[in-house]
Tab-separated table of N, CA, C and O in Angstrom:
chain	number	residue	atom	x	y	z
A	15	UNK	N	-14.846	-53.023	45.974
A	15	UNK	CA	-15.678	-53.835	46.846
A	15	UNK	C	-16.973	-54.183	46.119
A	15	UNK	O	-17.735	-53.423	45.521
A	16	UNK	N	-17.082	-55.952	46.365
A	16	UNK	CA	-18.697	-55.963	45.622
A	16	UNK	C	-19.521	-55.801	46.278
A	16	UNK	O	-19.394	-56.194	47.437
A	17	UNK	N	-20.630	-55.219	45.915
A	17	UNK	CA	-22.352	-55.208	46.188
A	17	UNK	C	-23.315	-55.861	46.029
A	17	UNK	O	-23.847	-55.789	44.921
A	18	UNK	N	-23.933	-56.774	47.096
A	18	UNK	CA	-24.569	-57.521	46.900
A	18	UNK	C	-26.029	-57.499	47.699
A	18	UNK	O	-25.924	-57.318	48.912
A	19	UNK	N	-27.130	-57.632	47.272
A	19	UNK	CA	-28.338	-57.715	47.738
A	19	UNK	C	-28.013	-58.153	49.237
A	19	UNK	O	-27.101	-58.907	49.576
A	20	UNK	N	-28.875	-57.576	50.005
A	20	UNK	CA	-29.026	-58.207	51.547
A	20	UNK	C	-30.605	-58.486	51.886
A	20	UNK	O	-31.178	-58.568	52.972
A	21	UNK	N	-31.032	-58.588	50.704
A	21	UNK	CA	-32.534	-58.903	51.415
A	21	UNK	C	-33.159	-60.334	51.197
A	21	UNK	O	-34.285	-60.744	51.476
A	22	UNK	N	-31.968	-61.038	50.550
A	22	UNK	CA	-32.831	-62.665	50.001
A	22	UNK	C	-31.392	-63.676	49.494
A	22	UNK	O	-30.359	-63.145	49.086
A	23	UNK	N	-31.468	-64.352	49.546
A	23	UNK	CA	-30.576	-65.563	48.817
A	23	UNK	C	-30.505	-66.007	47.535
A	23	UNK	O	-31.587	-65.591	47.124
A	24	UNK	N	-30.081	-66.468	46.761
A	24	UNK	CA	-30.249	-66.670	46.199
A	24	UNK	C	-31.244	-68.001	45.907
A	24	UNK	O	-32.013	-68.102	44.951
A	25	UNK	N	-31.057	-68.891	46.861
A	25	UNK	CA	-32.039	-69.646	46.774
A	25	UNK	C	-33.703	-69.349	47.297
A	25	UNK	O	-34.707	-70.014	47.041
A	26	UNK	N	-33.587	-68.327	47.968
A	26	UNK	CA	-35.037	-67.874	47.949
A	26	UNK	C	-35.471	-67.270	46.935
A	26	UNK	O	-36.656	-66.947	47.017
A	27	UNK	N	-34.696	-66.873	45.572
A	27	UNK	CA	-35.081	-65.911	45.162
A	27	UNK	C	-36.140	-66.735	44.316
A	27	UNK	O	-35.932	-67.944	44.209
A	28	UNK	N	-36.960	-66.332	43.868
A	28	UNK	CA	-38.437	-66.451	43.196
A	28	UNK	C	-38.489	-65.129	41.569
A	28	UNK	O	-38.668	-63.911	41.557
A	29	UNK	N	-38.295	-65.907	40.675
A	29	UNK	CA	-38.126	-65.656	39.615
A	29	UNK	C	-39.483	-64.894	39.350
A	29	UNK	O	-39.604	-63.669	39.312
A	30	UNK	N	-40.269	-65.629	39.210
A	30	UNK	CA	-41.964	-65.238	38.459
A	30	UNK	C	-42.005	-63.959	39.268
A	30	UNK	O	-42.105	-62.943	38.581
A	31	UNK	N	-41.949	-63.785	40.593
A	31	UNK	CA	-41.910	-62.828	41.659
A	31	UNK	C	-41.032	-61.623	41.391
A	31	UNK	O	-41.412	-60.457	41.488
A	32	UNK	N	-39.749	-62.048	41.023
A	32	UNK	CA	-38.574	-60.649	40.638
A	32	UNK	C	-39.168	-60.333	39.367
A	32	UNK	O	-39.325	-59.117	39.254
A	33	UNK	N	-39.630	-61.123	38.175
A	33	UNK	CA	-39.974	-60.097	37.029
A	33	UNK	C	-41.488	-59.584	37.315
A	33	UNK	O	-41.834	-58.692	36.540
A	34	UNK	N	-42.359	-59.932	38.178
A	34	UNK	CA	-43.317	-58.868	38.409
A	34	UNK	C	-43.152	-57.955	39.114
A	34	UNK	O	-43.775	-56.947	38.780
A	35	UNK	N	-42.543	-57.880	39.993
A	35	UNK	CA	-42.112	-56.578	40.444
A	35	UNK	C	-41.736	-55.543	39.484
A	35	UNK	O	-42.467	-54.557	39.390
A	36	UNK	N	-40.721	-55.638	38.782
A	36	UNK	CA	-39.537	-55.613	37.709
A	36	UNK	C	-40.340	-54.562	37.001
A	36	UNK	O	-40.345	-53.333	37.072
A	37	UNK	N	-40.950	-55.347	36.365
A	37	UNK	CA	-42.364	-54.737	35.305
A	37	UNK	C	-43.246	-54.226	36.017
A	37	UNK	O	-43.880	-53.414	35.343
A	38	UNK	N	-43.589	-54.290	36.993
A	38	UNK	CA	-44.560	-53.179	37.690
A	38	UNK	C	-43.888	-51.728	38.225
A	38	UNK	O	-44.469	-50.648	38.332
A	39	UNK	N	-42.352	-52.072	38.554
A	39	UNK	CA	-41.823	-50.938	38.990
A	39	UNK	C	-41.446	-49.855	37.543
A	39	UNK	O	-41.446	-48.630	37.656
A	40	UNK	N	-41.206	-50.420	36.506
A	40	UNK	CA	-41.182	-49.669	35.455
A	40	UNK	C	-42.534	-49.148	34.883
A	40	UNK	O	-42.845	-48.005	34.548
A	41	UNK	N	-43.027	-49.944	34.872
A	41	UNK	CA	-44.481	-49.472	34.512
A	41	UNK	C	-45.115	-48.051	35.368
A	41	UNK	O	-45.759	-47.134	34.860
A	42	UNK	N	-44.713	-48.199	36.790
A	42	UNK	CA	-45.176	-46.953	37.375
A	42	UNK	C	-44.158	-45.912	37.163
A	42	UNK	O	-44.109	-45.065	38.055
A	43	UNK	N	-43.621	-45.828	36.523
A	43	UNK	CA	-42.553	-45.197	36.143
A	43	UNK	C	-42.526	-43.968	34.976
A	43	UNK	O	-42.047	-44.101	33.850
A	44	UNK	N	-43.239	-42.576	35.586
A	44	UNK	CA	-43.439	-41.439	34.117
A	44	UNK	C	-43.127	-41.637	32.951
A	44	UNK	O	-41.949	-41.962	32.810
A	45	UNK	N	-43.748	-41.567	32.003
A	45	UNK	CA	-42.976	-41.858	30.919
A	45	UNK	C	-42.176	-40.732	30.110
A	45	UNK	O	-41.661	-41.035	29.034
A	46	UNK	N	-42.087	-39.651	30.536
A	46	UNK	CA	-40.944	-38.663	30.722
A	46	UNK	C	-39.731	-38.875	31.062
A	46	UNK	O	-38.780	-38.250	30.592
A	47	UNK	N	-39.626	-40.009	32.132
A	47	UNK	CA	-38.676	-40.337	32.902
A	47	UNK	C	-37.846	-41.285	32.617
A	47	UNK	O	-36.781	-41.530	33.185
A	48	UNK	N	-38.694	-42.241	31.060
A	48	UNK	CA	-38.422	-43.530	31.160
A	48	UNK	C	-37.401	-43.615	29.605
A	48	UNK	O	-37.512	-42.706	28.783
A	49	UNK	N	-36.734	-44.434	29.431
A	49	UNK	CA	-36.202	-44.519	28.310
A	49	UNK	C	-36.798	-45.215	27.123
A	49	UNK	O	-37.505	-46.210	26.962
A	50	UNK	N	-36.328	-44.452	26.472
A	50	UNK	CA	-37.210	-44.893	24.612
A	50	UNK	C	-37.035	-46.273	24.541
A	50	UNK	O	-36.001	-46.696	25.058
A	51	UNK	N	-37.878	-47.172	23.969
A	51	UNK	CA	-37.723	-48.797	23.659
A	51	UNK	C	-36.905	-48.685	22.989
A	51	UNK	O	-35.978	-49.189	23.624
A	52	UNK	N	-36.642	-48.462	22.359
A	52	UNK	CA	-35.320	-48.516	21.570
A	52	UNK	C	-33.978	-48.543	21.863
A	52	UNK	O	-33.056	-49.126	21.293
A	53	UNK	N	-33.993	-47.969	22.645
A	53	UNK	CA	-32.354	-47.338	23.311
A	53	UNK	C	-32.504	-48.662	24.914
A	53	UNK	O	-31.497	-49.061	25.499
A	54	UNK	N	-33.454	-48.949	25.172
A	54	UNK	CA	-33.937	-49.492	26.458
A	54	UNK	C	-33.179	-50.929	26.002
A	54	UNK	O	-32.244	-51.344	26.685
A	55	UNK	N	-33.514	-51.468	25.124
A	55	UNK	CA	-33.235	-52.824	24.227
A	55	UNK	C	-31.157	-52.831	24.166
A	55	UNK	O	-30.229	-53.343	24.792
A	56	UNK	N	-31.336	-52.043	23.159
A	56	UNK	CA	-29.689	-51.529	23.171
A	56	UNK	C	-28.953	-51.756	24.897
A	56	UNK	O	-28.156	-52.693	24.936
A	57	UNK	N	-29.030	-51.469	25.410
A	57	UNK	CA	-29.013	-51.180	26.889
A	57	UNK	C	-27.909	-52.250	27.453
A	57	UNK	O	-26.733	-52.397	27.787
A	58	UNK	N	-29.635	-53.107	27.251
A	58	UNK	CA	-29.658	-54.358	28.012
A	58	UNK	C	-28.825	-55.627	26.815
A	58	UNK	O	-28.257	-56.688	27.076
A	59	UNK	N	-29.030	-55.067	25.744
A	59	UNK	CA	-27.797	-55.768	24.695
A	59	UNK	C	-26.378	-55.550	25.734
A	59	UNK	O	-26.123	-56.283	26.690
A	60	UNK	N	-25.967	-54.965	25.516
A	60	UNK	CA	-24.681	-54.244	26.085
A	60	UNK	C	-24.174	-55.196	27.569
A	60	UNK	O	-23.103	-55.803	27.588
A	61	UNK	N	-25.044	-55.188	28.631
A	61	UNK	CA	-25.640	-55.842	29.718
A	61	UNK	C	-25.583	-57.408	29.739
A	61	UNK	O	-25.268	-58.183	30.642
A	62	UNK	N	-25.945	-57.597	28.589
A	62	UNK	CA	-26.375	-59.175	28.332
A	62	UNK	C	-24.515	-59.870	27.812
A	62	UNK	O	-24.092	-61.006	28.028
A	63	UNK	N	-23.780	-58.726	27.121
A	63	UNK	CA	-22.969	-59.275	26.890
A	63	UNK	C	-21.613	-59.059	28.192
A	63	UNK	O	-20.665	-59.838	28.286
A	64	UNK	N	-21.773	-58.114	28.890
A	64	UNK	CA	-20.882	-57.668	30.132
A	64	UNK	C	-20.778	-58.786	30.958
A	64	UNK	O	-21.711	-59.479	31.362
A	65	UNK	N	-19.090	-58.978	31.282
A	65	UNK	CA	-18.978	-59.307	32.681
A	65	UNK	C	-19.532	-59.469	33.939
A	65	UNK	O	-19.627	-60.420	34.716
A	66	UNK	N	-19.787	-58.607	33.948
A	66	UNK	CA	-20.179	-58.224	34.936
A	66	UNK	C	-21.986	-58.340	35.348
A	66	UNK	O	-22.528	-57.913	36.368
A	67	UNK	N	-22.460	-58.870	34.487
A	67	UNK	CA	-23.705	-59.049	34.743
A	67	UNK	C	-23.894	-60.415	35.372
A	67	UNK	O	-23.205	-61.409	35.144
A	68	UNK	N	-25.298	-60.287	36.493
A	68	UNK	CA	-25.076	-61.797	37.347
A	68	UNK	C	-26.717	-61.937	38.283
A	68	UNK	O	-26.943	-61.585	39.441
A	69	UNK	N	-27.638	-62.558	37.303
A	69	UNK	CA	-28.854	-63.043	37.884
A	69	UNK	C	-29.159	-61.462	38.053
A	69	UNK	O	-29.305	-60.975	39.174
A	70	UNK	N	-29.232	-60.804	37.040
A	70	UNK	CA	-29.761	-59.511	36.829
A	70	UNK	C	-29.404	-58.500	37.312
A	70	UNK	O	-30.040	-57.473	37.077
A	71	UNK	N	-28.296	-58.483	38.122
A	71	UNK	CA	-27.753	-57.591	38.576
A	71	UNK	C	-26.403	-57.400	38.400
A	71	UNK	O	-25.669	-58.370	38.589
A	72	UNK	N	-25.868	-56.215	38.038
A	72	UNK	CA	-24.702	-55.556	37.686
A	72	UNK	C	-23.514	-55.717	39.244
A	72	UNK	O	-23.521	-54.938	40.197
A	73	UNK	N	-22.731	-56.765	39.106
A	73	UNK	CA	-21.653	-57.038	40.163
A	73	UNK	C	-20.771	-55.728	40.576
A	73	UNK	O	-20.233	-55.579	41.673
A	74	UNK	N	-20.728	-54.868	39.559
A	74	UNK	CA	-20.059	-53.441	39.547
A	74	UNK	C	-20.849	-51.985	40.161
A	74	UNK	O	-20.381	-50.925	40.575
A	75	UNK	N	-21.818	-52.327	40.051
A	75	UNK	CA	-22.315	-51.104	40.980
A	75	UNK	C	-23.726	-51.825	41.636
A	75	UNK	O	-24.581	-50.966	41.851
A	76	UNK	N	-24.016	-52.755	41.880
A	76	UNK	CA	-25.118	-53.249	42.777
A	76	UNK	C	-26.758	-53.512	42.115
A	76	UNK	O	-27.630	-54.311	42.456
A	77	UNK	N	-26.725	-52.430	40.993
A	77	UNK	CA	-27.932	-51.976	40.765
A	77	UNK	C	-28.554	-53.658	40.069
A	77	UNK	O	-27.974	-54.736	39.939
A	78	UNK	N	-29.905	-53.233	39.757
A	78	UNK	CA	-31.057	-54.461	39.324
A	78	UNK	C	-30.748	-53.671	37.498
A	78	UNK	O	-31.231	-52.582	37.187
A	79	UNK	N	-29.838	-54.556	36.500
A	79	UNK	CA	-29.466	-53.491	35.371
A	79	UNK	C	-31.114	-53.469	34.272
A	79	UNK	O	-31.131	-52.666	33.339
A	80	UNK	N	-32.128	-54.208	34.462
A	80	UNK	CA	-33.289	-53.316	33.810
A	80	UNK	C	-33.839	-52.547	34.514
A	80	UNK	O	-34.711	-52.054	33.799
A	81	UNK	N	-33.910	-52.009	35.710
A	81	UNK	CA	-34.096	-50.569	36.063
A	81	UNK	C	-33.688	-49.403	35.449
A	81	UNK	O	-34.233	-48.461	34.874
A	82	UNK	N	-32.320	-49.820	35.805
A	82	UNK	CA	-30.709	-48.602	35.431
A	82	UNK	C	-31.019	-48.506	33.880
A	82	UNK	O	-30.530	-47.506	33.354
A	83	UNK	N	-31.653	-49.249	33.140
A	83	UNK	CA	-31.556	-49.166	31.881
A	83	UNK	C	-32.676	-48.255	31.395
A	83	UNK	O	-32.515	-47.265	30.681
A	84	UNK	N	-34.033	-48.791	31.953
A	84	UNK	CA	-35.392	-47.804	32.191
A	84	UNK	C	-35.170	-46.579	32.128
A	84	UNK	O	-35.310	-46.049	31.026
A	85	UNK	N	-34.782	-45.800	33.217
A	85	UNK	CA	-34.614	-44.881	33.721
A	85	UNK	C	-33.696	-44.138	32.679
A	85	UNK	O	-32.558	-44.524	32.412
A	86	UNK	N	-34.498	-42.665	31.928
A	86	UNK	CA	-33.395	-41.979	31.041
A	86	UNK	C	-31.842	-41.832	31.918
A	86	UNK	O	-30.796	-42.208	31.389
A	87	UNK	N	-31.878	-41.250	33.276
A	87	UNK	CA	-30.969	-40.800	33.544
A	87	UNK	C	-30.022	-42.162	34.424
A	87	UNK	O	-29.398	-42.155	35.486
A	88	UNK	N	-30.283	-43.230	33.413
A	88	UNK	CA	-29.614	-44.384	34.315
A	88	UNK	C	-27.963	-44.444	33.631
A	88	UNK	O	-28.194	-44.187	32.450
A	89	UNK	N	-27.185	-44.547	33.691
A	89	UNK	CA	-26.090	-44.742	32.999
A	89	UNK	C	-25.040	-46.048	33.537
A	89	UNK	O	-25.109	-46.680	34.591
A	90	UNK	N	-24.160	-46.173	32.520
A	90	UNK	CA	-23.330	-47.550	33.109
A	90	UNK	C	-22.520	-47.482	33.730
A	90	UNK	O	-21.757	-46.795	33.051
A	91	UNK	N	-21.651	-47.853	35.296
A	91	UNK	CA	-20.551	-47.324	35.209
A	91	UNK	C	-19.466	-47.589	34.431
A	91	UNK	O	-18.417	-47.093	34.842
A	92	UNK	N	-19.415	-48.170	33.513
A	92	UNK	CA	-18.176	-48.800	32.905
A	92	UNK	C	-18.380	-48.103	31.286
A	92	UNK	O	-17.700	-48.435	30.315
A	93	UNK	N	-19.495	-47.056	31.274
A	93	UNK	CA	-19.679	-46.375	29.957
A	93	UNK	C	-19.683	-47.155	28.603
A	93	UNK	O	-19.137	-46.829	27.548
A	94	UNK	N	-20.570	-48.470	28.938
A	94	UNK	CA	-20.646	-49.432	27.912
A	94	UNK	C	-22.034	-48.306	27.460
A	94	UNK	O	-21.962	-47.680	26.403
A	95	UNK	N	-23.005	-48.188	28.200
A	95	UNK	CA	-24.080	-47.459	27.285
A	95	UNK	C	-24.091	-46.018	28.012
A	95	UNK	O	-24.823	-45.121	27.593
């Protein structure tokens, strides 16, 4: 079953608006918690080339995939990273 946002349309959605959030929610984000730039980049390589990726979000498990990528303990479900 897919997962899909229930809070906006796609035509409401507001670009300039989703990447400030985006970047503010990582930014408040420990940096204990957060994944190395390095590996963060890699990630979203992986992401960029998947199926399954769609207006930033992963069609396979719902998530927003530069969060999931942020986050050390984010993983893929499809064990691309």
């Amino acid at each position: 079953m897919e997962r899909r946002c229930r809070r906006c349309l796609l035509e409401e959605f507001d670009e300039a608006e989703y990447i400030r959030v985006l970047k503010e929610h990582i930014e408040a984000t420990p940096q204990r918690d957060r994944t190395p730039e390095g590996i963060y980049a890699k990630r979203l390589e992986a992401c960029k080339g998947c199926e399954f990726l769609e207006a930033g979000t992963c069609r396979a498990c719902g998530c927003y995939v530069e969060l999931r990528a942020a986050s050390r303990r984010g993983r893929c479900p499809y064990q691309k990273w």
